[in-house]
């Protein structure tokens, strides 16, 4: 047996280094070496901030899926993986279409399956998933919301990936006597199984009256309050409302925003969107853009018939899609 010469030792070392780096890169398909959940772990709320496992204030940025009963085709593992790898989403929002004659109220198991598929994808992929009770009248379905969130918390509450959003957008109803009592019932059901994951609560008038919620917050350590905006409709007046809430120590979460008007359509307001982006960055507010859909309206990120499994080339993205993908590709924190 001959002893290896210096040249073969060098060759061997190089080989090991190459193998080591190939393994590292493959683990996340060339994305960041650590997934968002590996990096941040268990989230919690500290004053007006969402903080990671080390207590550092962080923001999560990502996409909201569209109502599950209308755009269920994008509720699958491959699509969520594409959103993580190509779109740099740290969080994806699964919008359970509650509905009445269609959606969860009519076909609970059909819609539940879509949501759990996205949750399980998020757990495998190491991203956060917002589980959203997508309704404008959640107080009419309190019993169903309680049983839905109990089941989600029991099955998945041990994973730091899960963020509960118990009420998408209340209409013009009272915070004190309608939204808050509803949220308290649902949160109590969640807390039976999951003591610590964050719960986002919608606020009156399409999740805009965060200043009103700030006067009577919910007694739970890990609650954030939803604020939604559409850049062509909501301007400084609404940033002022957010500032009032932030100044009184409320943690805000923009679980939904659009680049256009609040009906999801019309022209994009680039300047106002920019101002909102600066505002969210400055105040460390996490966000999801509305929405992963191929419906013909401005807020959709996809053109009609875009592949349900991701793999979207630039020419399948809409103007809003290109804009948001570009923002997500800029480094967050
Ligand atoms: Ca938990």
mmCIF file of C-alpha atoms in Angstrom, residues 175-176 180 184 212-220 223 225 248 250:
data_model
loop_
_atom_site.group_PDB
_atom_site.id
_atom_site.type_symbol
_atom_site.label_atom_id
_atom_site.label_comp_id
_atom_site.label_asym_id
_atom_site.label_seq_id
_atom_site.Cartn_x
_atom_site.Cartn_y
_atom_site.Cartn_z
ATOM 1 C CA UNK A 175 -65.184 46.379 18.214
ATOM 2 C CA UNK A 176 -66.304 46.346 21.856
ATOM 3 C CA UNK A 180 -63.708 41.531 20.480
ATOM 4 C CA UNK A 184 -62.099 36.115 22.722
ATOM 5 C CA UNK A 212 -60.324 51.829 18.008
ATOM 6 C CA UNK A 213 -59.110 48.331 18.947
ATOM 7 C CA UNK A 214 -56.162 50.019 20.685
ATOM 8 C CA UNK A 215 -58.571 51.577 23.205
ATOM 9 C CA UNK A 216 -59.759 48.151 24.341
ATOM 10 C CA UNK A 217 -57.181 45.482 23.498
ATOM 11 C CA UNK A 218 -57.594 41.739 24.015
ATOM 12 C CA UNK A 219 -56.124 40.240 27.163
ATOM 13 C CA UNK A 220 -53.679 37.778 25.569
ATOM 14 C CA UNK A 223 -52.272 38.906 19.784
ATOM 15 C CA UNK A 225 -54.218 43.298 15.060
ATOM 16 C CA UNK A 248 -50.353 52.874 22.263
ATOM 17 C CA UNK A 250 -50.469 47.608 19.621
#
